[in-house]
Short mmCIF file of C-alpha atoms in Angstrom, two decimals:
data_model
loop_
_atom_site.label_atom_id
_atom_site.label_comp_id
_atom_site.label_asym_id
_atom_site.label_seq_id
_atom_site.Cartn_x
_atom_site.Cartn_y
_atom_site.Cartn_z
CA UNK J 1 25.48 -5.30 -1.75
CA UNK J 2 21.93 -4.69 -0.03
CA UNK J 3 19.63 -7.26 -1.10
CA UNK J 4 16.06 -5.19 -1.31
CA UNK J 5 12.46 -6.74 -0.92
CA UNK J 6 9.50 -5.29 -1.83
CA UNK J 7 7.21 -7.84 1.08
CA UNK J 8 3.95 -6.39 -0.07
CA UNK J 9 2.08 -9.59 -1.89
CA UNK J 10 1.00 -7.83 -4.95
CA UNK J 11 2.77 -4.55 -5.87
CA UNK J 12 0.90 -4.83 -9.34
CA UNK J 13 -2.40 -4.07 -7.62
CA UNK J 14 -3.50 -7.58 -10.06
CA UNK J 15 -6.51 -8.61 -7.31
CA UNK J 16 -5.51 -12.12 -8.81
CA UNK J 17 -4.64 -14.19 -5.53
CA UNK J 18 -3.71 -11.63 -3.04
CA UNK J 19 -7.72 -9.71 -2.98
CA UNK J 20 -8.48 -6.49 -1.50
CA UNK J 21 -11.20 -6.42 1.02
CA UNK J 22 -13.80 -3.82 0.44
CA UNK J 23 -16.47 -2.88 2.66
CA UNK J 24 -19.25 -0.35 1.95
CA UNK J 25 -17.63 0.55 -1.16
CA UNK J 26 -16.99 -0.83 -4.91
CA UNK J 27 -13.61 -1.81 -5.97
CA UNK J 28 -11.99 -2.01 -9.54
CA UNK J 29 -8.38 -1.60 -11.01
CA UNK J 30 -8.65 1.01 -13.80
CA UNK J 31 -5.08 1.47 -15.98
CA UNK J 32 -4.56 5.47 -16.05
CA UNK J 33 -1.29 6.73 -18.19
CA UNK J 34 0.10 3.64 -17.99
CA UNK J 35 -0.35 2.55 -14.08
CA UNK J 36 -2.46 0.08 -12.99
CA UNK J 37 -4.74 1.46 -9.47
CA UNK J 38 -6.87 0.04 -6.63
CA UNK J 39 -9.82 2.79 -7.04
CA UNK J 40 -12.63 2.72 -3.63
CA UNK J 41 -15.62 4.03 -4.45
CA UNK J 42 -17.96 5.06 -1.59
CA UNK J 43 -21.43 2.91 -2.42
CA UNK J 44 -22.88 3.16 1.34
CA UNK J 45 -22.50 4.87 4.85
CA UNK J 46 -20.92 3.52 8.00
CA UNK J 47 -17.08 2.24 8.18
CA UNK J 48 -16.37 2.35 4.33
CA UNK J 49 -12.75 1.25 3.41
CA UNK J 50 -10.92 -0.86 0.91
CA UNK J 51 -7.81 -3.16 2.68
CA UNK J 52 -5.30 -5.95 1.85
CA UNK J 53 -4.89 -7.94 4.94
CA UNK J 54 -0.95 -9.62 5.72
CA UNK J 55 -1.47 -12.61 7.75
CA UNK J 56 0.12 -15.39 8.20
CA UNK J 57 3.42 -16.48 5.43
CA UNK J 58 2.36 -12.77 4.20
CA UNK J 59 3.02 -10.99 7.49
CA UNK J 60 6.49 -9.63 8.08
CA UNK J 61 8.32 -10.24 11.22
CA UNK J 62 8.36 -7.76 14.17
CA UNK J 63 10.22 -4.74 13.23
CA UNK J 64 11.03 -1.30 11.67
CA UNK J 65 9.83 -1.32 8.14
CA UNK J 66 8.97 1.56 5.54
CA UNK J 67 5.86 1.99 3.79
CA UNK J 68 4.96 3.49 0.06
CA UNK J 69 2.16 3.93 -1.82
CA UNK J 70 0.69 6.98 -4.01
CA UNK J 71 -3.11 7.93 -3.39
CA UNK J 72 -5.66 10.30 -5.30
CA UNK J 73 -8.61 11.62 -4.00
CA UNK J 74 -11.66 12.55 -5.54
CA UNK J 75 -13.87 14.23 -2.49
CA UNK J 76 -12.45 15.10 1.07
CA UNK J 77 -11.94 13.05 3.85
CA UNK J 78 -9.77 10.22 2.31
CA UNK J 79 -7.29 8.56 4.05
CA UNK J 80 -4.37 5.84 3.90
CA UNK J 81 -3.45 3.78 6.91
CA UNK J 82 -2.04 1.17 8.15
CA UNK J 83 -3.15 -1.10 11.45
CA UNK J 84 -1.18 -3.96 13.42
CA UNK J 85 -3.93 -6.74 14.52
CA UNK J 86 -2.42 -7.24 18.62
CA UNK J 87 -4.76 -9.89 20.71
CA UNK J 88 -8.26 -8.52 19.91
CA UNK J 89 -8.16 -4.94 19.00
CA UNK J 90 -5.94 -3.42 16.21
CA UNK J 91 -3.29 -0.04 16.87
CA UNK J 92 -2.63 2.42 13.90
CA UNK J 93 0.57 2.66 12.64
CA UNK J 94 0.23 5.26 10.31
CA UNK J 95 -2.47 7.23 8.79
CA UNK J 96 -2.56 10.23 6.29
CA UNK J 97 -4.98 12.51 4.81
CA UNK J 98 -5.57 13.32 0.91
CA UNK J 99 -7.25 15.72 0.51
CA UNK J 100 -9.96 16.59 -2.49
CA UNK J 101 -8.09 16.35 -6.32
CA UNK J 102 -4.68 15.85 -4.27
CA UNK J 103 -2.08 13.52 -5.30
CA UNK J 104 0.05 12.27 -2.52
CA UNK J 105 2.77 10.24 -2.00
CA UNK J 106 3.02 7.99 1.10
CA UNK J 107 6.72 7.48 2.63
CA UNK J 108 6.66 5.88 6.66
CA UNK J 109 8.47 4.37 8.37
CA UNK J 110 6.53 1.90 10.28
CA UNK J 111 7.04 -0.66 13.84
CA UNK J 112 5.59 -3.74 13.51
CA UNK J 113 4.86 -4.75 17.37
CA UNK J 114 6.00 -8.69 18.09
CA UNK J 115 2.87 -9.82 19.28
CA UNK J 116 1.02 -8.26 15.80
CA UNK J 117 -1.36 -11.34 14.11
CA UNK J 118 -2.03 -9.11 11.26
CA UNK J 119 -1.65 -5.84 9.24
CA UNK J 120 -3.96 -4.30 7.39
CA UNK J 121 -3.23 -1.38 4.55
CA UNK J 122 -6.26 0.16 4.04
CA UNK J 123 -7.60 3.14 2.33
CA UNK J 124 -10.86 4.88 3.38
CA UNK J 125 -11.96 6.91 0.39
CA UNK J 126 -14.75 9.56 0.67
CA UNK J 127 -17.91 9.35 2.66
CA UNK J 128 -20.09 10.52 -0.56
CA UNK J 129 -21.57 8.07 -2.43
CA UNK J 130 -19.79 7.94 -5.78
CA UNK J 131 -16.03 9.55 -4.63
CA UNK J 132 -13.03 7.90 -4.55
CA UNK J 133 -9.77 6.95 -3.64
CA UNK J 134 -7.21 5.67 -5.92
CA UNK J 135 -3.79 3.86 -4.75
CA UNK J 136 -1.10 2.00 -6.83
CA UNK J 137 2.93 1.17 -5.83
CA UNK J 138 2.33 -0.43 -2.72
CA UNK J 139 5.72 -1.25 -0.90
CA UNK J 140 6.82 -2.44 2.10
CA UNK J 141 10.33 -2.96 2.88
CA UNK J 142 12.27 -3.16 5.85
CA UNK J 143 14.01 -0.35 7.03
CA UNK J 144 16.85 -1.53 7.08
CA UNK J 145 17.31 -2.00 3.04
CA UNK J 146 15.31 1.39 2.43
CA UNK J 147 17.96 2.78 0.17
CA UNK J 148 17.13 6.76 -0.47
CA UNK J 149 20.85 6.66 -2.32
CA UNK J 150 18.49 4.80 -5.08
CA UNK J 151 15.79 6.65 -4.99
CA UNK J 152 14.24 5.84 -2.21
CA UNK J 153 12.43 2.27 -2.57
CA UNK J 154 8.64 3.13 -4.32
CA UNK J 155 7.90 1.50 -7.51
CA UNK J 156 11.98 0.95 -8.06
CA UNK J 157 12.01 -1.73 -5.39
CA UNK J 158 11.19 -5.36 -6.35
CA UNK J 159 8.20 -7.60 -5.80
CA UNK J 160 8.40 -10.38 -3.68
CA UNK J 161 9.65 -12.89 -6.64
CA UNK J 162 12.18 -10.11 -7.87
CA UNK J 163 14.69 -9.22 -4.97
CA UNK J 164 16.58 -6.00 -6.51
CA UNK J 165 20.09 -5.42 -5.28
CA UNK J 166 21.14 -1.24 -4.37
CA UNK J 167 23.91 -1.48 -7.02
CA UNK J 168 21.53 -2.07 -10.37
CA UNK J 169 18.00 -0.68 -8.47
CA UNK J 170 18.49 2.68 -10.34
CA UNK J 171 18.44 0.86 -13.54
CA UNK J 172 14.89 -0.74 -13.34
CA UNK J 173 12.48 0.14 -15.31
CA UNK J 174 8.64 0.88 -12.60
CA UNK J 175 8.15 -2.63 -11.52
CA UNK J 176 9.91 -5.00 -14.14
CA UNK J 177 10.21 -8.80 -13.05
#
């Protein structure tokens, strides 16, 4: 039995306690067909993005892990990535475009460097005032439990509360508790 965990603080995209970090952009969680989203809006120029930063208790250990998430764009230019904070500069661990009215699903495996003090998920929408970038099922799980015999992690792999185990995973229901 492979005990799966989904380490991402807030797979619900709630903004309760764990916040996204916006900068030079507006942030809201609109419900669309059913799923809950983290949508960027560009409000300014310069370095816009939207991130959830993993420090501390929330940062997983040095290692292999993969990454999921699902993005839409509205506009060109948007882009999902993911950054490793090492001493006093940051290293990209993965980065992908979406392009304009594309919906895209993220799947990567990422290496957390030992020496990493934080990682950032971010998503960069637009650089026009008023597009966007949407992004909902946030996971990060270590490669080692990434189980594509069940479907491949996404929204069928637990929250951090809910471990799910690879012999009942296919039988969740999104992201039940």
């Amino acid at each position: 039995m492979t005990l799966r965990t989904n380490l991402f603080p807030d797979p619900n995209v709630a903004n309760t306690i764990f916040k996204c970090v916006p900068m030079l952009c507006t942030v809201d969680f609109p419900t669309v067909s059913g799923f809950r989203w983290l949508r960027a809006t560009t409000s300014g120029s310069g370095d816009i993005y939207a991130q959830y930063q993993l420090t501390g208790v929330d940062l997983p250990r040095a290692g292999v892990y993969h990454i999921h998430a699902i993005c839409y764009a509205q506009g060109s230019g948007a882009l999902f990535r993911v950054y490793a904070g090492v001493g006093n500069g940051f290293t990209i661990l993965h980065e992908t475009g979406i392009a304009d009215n594309e919906t895209k699903v993220i799947d990567a495996d990422i290496t957390i460097p030992a020496n990493a003090t934080q990682l950032l998920i971010r998503v960069v929408p637009p650089s026009t005032v008023g597009k966007f970038i949407l992004i909902r099922e946030i996971l990060l799980e270590s490669k080692s439990t990434y189980a594509t015999a069940v479907g491949g992690g996404g929204f069928r792999a637990s929250s951090p509360a809910t471990p799910c185990h690879s012999a009942d995973a296919a039988h969740r229901d999104g992201d039940a508790r």
